[in-house]
Tab-separated table of C-alpha atoms (C1' of nucleotides) in Angstrom:
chain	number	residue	atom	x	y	z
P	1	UNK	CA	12.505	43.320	-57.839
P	2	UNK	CA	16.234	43.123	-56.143
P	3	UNK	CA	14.628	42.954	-52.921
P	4	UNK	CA	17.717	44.372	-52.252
P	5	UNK	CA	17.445	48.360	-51.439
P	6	UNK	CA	21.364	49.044	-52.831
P	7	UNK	CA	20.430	52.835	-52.439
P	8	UNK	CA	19.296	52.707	-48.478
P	9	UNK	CA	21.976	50.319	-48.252
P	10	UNK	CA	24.846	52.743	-49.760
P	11	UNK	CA	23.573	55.694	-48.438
P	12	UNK	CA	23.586	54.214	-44.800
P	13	UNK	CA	27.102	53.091	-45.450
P	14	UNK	CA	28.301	56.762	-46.321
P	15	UNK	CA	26.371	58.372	-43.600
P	16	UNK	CA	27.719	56.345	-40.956
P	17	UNK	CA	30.959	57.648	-42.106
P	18	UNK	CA	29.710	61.175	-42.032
P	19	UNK	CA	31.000	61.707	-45.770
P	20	UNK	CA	29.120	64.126	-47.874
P	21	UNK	CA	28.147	62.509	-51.616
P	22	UNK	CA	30.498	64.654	-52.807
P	23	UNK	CA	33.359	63.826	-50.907
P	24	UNK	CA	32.875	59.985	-51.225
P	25	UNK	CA	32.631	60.628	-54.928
P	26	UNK	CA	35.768	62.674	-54.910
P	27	UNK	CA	37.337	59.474	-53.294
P	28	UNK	CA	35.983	57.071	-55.310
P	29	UNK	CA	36.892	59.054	-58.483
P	30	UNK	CA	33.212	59.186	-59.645
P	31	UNK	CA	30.634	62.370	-59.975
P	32	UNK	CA	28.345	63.407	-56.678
P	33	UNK	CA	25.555	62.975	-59.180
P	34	UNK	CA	26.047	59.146	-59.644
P	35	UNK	CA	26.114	59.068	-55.793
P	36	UNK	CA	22.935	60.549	-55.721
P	37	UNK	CA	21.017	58.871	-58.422
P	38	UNK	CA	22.333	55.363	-57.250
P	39	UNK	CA	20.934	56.289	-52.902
P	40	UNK	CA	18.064	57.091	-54.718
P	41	UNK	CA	17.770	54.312	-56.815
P	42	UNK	CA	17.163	56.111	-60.008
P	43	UNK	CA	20.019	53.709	-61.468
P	44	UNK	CA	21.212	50.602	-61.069
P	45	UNK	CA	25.140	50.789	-61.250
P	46	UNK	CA	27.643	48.991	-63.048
P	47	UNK	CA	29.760	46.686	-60.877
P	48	UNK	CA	32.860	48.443	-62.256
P	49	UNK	CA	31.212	52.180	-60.696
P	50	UNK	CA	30.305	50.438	-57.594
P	51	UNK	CA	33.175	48.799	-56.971
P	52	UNK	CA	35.015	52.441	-56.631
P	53	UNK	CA	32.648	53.551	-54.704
P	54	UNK	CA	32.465	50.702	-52.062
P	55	UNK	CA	36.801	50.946	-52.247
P	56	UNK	CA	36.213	54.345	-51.342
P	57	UNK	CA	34.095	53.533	-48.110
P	58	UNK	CA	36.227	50.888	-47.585
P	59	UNK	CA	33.883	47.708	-48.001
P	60	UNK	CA	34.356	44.737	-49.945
P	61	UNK	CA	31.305	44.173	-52.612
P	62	UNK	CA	30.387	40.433	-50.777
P	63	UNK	CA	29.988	42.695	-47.496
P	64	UNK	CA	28.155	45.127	-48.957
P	65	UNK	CA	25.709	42.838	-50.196
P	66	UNK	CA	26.409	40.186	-46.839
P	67	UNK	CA	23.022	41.187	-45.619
P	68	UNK	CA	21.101	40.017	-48.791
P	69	UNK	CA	20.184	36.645	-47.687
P	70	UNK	CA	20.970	37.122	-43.944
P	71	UNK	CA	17.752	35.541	-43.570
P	72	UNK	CA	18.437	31.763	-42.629
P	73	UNK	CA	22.031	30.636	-42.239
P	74	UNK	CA	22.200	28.031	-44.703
P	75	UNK	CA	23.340	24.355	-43.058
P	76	UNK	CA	23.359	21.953	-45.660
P	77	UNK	CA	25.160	22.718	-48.766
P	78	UNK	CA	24.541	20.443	-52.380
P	79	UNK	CA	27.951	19.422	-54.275
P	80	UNK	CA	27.381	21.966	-57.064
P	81	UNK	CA	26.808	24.706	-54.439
P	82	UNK	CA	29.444	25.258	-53.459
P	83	UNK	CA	31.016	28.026	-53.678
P	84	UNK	CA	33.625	28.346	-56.655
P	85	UNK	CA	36.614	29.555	-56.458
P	86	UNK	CA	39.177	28.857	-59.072
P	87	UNK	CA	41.844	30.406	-61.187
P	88	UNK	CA	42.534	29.089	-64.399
P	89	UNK	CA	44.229	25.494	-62.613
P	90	UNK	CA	44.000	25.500	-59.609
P	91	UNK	CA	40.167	25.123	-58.093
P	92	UNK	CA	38.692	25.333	-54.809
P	93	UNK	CA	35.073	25.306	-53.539
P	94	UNK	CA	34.225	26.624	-50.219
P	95	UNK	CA	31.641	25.455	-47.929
P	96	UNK	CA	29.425	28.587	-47.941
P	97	UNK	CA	29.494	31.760	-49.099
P	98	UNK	CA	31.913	34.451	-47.044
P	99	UNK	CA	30.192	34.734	-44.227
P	100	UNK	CA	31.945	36.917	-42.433
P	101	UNK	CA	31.311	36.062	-39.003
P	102	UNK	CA	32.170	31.996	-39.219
P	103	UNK	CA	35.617	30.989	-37.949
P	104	UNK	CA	36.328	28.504	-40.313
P	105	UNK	CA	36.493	27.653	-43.966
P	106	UNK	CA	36.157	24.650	-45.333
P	107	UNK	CA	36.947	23.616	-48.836
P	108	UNK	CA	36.687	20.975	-51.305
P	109	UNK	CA	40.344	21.556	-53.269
P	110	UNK	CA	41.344	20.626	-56.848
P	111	UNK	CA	44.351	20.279	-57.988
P	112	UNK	CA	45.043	18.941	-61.740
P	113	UNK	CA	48.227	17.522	-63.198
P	114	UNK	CA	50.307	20.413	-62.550
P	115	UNK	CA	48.751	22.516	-60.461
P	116	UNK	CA	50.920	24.949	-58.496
P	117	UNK	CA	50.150	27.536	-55.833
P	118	UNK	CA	53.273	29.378	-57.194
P	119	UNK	CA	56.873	29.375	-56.493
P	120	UNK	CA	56.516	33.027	-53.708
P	121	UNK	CA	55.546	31.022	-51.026
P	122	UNK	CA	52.249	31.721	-49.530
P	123	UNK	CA	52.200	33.748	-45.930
P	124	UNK	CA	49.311	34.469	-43.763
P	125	UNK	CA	48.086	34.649	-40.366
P	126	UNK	CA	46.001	31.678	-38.885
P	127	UNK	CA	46.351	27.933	-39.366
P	128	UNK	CA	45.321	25.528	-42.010
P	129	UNK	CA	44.782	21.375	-42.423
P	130	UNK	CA	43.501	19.370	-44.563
P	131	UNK	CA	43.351	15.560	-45.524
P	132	UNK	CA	44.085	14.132	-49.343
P	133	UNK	CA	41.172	12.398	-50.786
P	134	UNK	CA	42.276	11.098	-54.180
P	135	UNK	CA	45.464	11.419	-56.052
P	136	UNK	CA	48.989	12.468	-54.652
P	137	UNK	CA	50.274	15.975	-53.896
P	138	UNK	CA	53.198	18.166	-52.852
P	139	UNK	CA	53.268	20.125	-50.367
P	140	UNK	CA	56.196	22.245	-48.808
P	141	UNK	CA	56.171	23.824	-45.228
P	142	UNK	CA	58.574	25.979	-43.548
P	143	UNK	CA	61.522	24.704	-45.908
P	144	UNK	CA	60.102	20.910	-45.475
P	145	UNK	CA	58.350	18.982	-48.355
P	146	UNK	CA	56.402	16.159	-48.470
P	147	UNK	CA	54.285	13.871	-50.765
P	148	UNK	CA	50.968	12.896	-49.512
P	149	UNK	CA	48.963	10.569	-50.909
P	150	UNK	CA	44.978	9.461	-50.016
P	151	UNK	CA	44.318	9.169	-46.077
P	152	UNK	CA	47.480	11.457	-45.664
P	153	UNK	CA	47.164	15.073	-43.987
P	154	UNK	CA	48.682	18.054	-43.041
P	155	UNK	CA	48.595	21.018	-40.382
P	156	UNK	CA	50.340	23.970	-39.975
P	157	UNK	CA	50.555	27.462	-38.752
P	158	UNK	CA	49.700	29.499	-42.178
P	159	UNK	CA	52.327	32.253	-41.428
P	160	UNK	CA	54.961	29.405	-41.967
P	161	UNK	CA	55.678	29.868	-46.043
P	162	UNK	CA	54.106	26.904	-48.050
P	163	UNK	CA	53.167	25.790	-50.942
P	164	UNK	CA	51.194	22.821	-52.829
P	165	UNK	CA	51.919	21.121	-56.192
P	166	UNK	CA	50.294	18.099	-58.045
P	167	UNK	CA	53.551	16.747	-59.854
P	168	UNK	CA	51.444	13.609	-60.135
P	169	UNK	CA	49.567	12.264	-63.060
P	170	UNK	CA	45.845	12.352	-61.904
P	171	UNK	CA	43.664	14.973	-59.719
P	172	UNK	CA	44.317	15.313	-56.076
P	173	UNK	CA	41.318	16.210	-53.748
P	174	UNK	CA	41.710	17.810	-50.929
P	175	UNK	CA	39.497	18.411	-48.305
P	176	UNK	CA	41.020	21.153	-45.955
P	177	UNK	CA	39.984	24.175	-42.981
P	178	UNK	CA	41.448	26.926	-42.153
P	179	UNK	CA	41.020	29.603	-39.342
P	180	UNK	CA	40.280	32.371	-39.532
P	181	UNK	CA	38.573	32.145	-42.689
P	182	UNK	CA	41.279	33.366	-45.104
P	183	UNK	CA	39.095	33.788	-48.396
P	184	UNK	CA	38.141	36.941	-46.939
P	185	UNK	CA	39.140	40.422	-46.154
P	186	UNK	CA	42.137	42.538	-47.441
P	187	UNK	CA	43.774	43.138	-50.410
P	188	UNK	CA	45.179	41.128	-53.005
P	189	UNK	CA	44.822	37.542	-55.136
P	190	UNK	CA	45.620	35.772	-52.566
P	191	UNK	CA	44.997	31.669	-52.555
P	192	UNK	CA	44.490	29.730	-49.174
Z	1	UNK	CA	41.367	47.980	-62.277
Z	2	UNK	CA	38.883	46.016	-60.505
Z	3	UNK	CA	41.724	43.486	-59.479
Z	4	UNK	CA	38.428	40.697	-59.653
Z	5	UNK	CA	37.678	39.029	-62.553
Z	6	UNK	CA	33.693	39.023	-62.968
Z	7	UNK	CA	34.018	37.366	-66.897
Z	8	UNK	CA	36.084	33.934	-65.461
Z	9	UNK	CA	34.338	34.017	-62.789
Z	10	UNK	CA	30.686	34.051	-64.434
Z	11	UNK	CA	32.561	31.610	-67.177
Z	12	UNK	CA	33.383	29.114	-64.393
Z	13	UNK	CA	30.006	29.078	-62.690
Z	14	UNK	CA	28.317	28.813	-66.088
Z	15	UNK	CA	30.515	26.013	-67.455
Z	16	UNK	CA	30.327	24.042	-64.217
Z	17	UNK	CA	26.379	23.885	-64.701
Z	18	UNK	CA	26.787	23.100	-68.269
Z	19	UNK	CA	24.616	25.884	-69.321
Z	20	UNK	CA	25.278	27.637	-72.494
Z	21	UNK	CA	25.243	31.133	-72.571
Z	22	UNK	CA	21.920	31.139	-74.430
Z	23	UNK	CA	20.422	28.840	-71.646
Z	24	UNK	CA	21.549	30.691	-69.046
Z	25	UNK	CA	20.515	34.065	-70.730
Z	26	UNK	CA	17.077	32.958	-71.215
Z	27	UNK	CA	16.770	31.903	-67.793
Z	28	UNK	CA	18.035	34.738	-66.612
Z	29	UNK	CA	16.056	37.118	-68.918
Z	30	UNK	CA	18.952	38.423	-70.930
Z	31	UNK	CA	20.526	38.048	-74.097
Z	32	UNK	CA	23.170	35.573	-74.835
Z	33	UNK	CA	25.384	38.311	-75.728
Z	34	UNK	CA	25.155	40.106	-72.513
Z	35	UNK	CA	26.776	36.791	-71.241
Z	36	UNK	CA	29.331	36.604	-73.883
Z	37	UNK	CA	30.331	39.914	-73.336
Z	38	UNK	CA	30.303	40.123	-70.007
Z	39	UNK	CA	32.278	36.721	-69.751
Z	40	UNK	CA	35.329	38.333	-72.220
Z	41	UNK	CA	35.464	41.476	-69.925
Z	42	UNK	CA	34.261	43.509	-72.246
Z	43	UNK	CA	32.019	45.240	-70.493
Z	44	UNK	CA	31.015	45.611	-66.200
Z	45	UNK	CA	27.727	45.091	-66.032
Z	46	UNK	CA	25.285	46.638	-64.141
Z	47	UNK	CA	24.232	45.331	-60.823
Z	48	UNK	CA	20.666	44.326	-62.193
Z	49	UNK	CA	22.127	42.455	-64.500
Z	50	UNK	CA	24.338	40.935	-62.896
Z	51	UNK	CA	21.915	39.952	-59.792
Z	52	UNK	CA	19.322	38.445	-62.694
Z	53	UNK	CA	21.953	36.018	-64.249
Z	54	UNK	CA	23.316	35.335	-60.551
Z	55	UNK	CA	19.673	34.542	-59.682
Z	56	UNK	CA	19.501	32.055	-62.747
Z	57	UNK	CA	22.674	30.004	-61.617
Z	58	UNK	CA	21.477	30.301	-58.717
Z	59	UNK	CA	24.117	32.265	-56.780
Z	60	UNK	CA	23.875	35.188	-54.281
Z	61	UNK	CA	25.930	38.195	-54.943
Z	62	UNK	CA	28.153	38.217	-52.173
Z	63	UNK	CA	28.778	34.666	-52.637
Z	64	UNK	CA	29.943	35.670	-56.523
Z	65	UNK	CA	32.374	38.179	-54.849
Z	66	UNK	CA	33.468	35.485	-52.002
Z	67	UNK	CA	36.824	35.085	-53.968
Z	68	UNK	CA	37.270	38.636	-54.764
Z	69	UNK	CA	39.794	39.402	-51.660
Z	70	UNK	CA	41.554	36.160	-51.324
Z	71	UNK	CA	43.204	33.524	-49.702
Z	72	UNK	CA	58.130	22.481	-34.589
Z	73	UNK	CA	54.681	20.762	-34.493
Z	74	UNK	CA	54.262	18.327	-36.649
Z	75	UNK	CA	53.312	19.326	-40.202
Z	76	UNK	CA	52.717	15.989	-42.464
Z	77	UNK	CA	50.702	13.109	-41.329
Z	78	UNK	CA	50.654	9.563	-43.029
Z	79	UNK	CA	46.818	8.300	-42.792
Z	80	UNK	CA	47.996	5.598	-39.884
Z	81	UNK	CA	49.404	7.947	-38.284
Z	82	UNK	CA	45.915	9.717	-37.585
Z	83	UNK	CA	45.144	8.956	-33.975
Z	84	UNK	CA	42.005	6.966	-33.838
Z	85	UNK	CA	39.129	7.787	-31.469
Z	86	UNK	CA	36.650	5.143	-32.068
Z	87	UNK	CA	33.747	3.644	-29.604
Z	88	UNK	CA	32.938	0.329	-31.806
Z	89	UNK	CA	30.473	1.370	-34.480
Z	90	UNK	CA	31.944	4.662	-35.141
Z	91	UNK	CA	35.260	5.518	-35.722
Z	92	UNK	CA	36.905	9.049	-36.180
Z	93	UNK	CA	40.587	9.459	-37.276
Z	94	UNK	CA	41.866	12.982	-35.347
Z	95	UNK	CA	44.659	15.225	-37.304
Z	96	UNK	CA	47.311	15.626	-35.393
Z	97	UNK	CA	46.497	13.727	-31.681
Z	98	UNK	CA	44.693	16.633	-29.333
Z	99	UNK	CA	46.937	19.755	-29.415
Z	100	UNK	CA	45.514	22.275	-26.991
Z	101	UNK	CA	47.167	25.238	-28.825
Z	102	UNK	CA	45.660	24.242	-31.871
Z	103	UNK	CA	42.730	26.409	-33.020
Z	104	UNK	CA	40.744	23.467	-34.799
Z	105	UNK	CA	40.332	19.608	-35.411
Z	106	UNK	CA	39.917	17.795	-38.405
Z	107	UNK	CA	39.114	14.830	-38.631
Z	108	UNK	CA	38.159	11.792	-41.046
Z	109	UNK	CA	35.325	9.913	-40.060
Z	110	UNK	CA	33.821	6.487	-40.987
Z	111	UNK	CA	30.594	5.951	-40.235
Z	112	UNK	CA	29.389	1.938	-41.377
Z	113	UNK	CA	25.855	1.551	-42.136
Z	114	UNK	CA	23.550	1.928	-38.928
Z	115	UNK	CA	25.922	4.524	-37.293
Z	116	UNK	CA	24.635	6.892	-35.543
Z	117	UNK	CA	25.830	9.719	-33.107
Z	118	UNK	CA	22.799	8.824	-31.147
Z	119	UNK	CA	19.437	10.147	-30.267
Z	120	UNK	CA	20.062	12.579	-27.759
Z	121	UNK	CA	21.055	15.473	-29.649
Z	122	UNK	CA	24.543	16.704	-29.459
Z	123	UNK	CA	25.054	20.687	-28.282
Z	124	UNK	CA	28.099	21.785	-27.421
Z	125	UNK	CA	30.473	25.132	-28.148
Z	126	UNK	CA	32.050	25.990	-31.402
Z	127	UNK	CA	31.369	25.580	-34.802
Z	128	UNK	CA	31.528	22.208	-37.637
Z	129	UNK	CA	31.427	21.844	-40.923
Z	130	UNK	CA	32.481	18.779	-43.209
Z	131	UNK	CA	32.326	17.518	-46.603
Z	132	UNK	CA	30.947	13.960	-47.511
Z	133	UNK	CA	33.484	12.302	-49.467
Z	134	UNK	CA	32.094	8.391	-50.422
Z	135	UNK	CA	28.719	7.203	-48.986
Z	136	UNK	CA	25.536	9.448	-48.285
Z	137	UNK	CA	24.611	10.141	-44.397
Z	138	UNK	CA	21.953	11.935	-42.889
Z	139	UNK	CA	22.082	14.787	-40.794
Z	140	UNK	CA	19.672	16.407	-38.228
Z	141	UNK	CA	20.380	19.845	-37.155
Z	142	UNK	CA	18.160	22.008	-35.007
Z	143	UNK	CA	14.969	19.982	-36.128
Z	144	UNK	CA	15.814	20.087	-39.882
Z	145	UNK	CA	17.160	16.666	-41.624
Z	146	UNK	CA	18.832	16.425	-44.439
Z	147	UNK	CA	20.868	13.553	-46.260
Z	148	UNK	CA	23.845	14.100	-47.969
Z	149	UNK	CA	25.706	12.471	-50.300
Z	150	UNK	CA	29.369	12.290	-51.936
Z	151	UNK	CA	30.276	16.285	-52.686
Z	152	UNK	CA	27.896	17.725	-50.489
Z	153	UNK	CA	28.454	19.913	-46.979
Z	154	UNK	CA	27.436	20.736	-44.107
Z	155	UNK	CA	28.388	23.650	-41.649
Z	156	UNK	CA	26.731	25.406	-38.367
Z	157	UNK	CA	27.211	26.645	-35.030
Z	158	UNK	CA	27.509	23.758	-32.509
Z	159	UNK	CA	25.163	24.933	-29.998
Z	160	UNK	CA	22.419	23.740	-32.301
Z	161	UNK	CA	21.539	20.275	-31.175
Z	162	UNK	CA	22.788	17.999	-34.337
Z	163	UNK	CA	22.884	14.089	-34.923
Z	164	UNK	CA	25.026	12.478	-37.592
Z	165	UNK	CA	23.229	9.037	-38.636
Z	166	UNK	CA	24.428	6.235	-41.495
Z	167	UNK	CA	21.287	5.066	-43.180
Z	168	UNK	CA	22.629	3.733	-46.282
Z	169	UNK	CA	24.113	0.369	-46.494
Z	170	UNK	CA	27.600	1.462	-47.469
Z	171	UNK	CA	30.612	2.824	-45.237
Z	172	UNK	CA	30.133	6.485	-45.341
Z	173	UNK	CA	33.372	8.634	-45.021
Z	174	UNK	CA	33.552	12.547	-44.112
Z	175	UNK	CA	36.318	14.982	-43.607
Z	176	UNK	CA	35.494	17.764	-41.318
Z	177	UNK	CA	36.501	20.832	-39.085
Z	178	UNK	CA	35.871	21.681	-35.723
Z	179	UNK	CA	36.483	25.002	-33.818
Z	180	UNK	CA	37.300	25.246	-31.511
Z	181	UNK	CA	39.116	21.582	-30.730
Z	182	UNK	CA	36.085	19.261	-29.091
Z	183	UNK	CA	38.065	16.641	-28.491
Z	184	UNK	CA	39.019	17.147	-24.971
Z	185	UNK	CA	41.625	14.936	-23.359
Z	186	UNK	CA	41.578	11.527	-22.139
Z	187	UNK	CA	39.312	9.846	-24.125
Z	188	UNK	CA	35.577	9.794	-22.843
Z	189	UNK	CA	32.451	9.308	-24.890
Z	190	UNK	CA	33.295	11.743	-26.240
Z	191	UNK	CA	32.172	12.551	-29.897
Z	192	UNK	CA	32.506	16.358	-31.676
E	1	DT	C1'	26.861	17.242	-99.583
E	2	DC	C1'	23.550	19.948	-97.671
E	3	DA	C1'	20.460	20.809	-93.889
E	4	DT	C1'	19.831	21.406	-89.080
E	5	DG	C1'	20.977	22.722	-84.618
E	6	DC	C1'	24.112	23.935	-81.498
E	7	DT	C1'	27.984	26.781	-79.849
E	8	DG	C1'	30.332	31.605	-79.015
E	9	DT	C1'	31.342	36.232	-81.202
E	10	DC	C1'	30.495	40.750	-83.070
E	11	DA	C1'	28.541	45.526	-85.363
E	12	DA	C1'	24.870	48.749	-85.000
E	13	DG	C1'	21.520	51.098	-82.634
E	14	DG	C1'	18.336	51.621	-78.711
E	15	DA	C1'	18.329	51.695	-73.602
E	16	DT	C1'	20.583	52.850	-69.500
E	17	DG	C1'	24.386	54.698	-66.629
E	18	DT	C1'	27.532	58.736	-65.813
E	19	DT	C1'	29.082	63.461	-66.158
E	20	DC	C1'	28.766	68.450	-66.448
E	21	DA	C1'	26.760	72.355	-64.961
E	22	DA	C1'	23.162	74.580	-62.953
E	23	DC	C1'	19.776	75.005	-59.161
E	24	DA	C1'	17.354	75.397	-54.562
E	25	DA	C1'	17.585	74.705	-49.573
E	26	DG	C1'	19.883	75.275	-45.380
E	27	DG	C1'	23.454	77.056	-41.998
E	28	DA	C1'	27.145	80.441	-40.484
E	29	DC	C1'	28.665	84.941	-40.230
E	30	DG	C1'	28.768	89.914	-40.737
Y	1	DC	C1'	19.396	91.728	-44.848
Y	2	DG	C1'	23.352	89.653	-48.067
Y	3	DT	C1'	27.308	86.733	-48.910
Y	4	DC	C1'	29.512	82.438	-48.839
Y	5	DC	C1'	29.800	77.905	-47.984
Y	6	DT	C1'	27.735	73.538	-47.711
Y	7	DT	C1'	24.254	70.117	-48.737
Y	8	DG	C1'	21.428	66.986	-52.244
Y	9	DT	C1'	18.830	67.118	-56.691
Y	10	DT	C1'	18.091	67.431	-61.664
Y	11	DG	C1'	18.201	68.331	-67.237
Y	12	DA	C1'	20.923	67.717	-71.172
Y	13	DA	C1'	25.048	65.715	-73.224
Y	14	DC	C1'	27.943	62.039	-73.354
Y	15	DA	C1'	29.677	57.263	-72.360
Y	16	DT	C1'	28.623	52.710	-71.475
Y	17	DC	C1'	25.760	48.737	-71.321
Y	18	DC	C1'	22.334	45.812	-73.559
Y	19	DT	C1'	19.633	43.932	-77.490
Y	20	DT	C1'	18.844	42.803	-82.183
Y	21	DG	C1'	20.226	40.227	-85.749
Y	22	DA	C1'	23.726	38.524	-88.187
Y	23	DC	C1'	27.955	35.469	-88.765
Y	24	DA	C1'	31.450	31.533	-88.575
Y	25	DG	C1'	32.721	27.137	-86.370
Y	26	DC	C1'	31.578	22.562	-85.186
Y	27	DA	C1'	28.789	18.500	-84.709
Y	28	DT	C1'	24.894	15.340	-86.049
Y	29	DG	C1'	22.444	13.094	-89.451
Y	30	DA	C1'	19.630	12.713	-93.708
DNA sequence: TCATGCTGTCAAGGATGTTCAACAAGGACG
DNA sequence: CGTCCTTGTTGAACATCCTTGACAGCATGA
């Protein structure tokens, strides 16, 4: 029905790492038993169970289930499928799932009246542009800020601290890239 | 604990369909207050669930998670300052002029009705992607053609042989990303 | 106003996931 | 051979998820 084996799948991912069930259960702070019944398929887990165990391995739950529709790498993307990712505010929608093995992202940003990527500036490695679509928006780089308004754009190198704000009255849309794709790996809620 | 939160998440994808949670439950072959619940955190569902309301959006698993692990050059550009690379019909607007350190492009595009990259297919290193901001265009990409309209995206590996062609009768405006930079020095016929 | 239909929430109990503890199979060593 | 350690599996008890069926809130319209 899932067409997607998450036993085989789990217990390949533990073998390769020559853990016992036991062990991995010991890390991931869950029974050798629920190992077993979930490589065997017996169960389907919770997210909340699998999620320890796949932070135990370490792999993220999107890898883990990257190879689900591996099939055809998907070109051509509809407006409402793209990828959401939003918080509340702020709202971004990437082109394409994670795919771990592209070297860009490219999203479709939203930022209401208001909207803030926060006062810590943002840090990270790789480099980021975009160009403003609609509306007006803030954005401070290295110590620099700016207002840019439709047509305007940006680039910078993303380990420079920055930050965007809408202090206008209407949406801004952004359409931006960044490399290497930074809604990825590693820890944390981290934006852009 | 799980430092991802599945009930926004779901919430967000739900909303932006304009499903209720009784619409999306029957489609998905659940109750509406395995939704509810699931959308106020109340309880981590099980991966079969989950997967059969993902299917119902539709939305692949990993693609759910995509968010879970988020994400003295010059920084600002004014929209004339964009250098243009045009050839007539077409007409590209490059950010930031060709910076060979740089590890992308972006660009804004216009294509006016009748535009077209041209019939020999284009093939060359790297990967693209864009978003269509106003106008629709239609795309060919290793045999498949698509058109695509205000919202929608594109994104694949250069190598395939692709064509970019206005059939509407209305300008038709893009922002996209190219890795790495394609548009070598000194001007040529050159096109991403 | 009352009926109707929609929305999201919630308590109770049935269904399913997880644990505890036992078990058998296999290898290492004396 | 027996002992000891490891491995993965399984039954019964417990915890959690999921469904049933109800409820209140809000809108539309007779």
């Amino acid at each position: 029905m899932s067409g997607f084996d998450v036993g085989t799948r789990l217990k390949q991912l533990r073998q390769r790492r020559d853990l016992s069930q036991r062990e991995l259960a010991k890390r991931a702070g869950v029974t050798n038993s629920t190992i077993s019944l979930i490589e065997q398929n017996s169960v389907s887990p919770s997210v909340s169970s699998l999620k320890k165990i796949l932070d135990a391995l370490p792999v993220s739950i999107s890898e883990f289930f990257a190879g689900e529709e591996l099939a055809s790498e998907q070109v051509f993307y509809r407006a409402e499928e793209l990828t959401e990712i939003g918080d509340g505010t702020l709202s971004w929608r990437l082109v394409g799932a994670r795919r771990p093995n592209r070297s860009m992202s490219i999203l479709h940003e939203y930022y209401p009246p208001g909207a803030d990527t926060g006062e810590d500036m943002l840090e990270h490695a790789g480099e980021e542009g975009g160009i403003v679509v609609s509306g007006s928006i803030e954005i401070s780089v290295n110590g620099e800020t700016r207002v840019l308004t439709r047509g305007d754009a940006y680039y910078f190198d993303s380990r420079l601290p920055h930050r965007f704000r809408n202090i206008g009255d209407t949406d801004c849309v952004i359409v931006s890239a960044n490399t290497p794709p930074s809604f990825a790996e590693g820890g944390g809620t981290q934006h852009h």
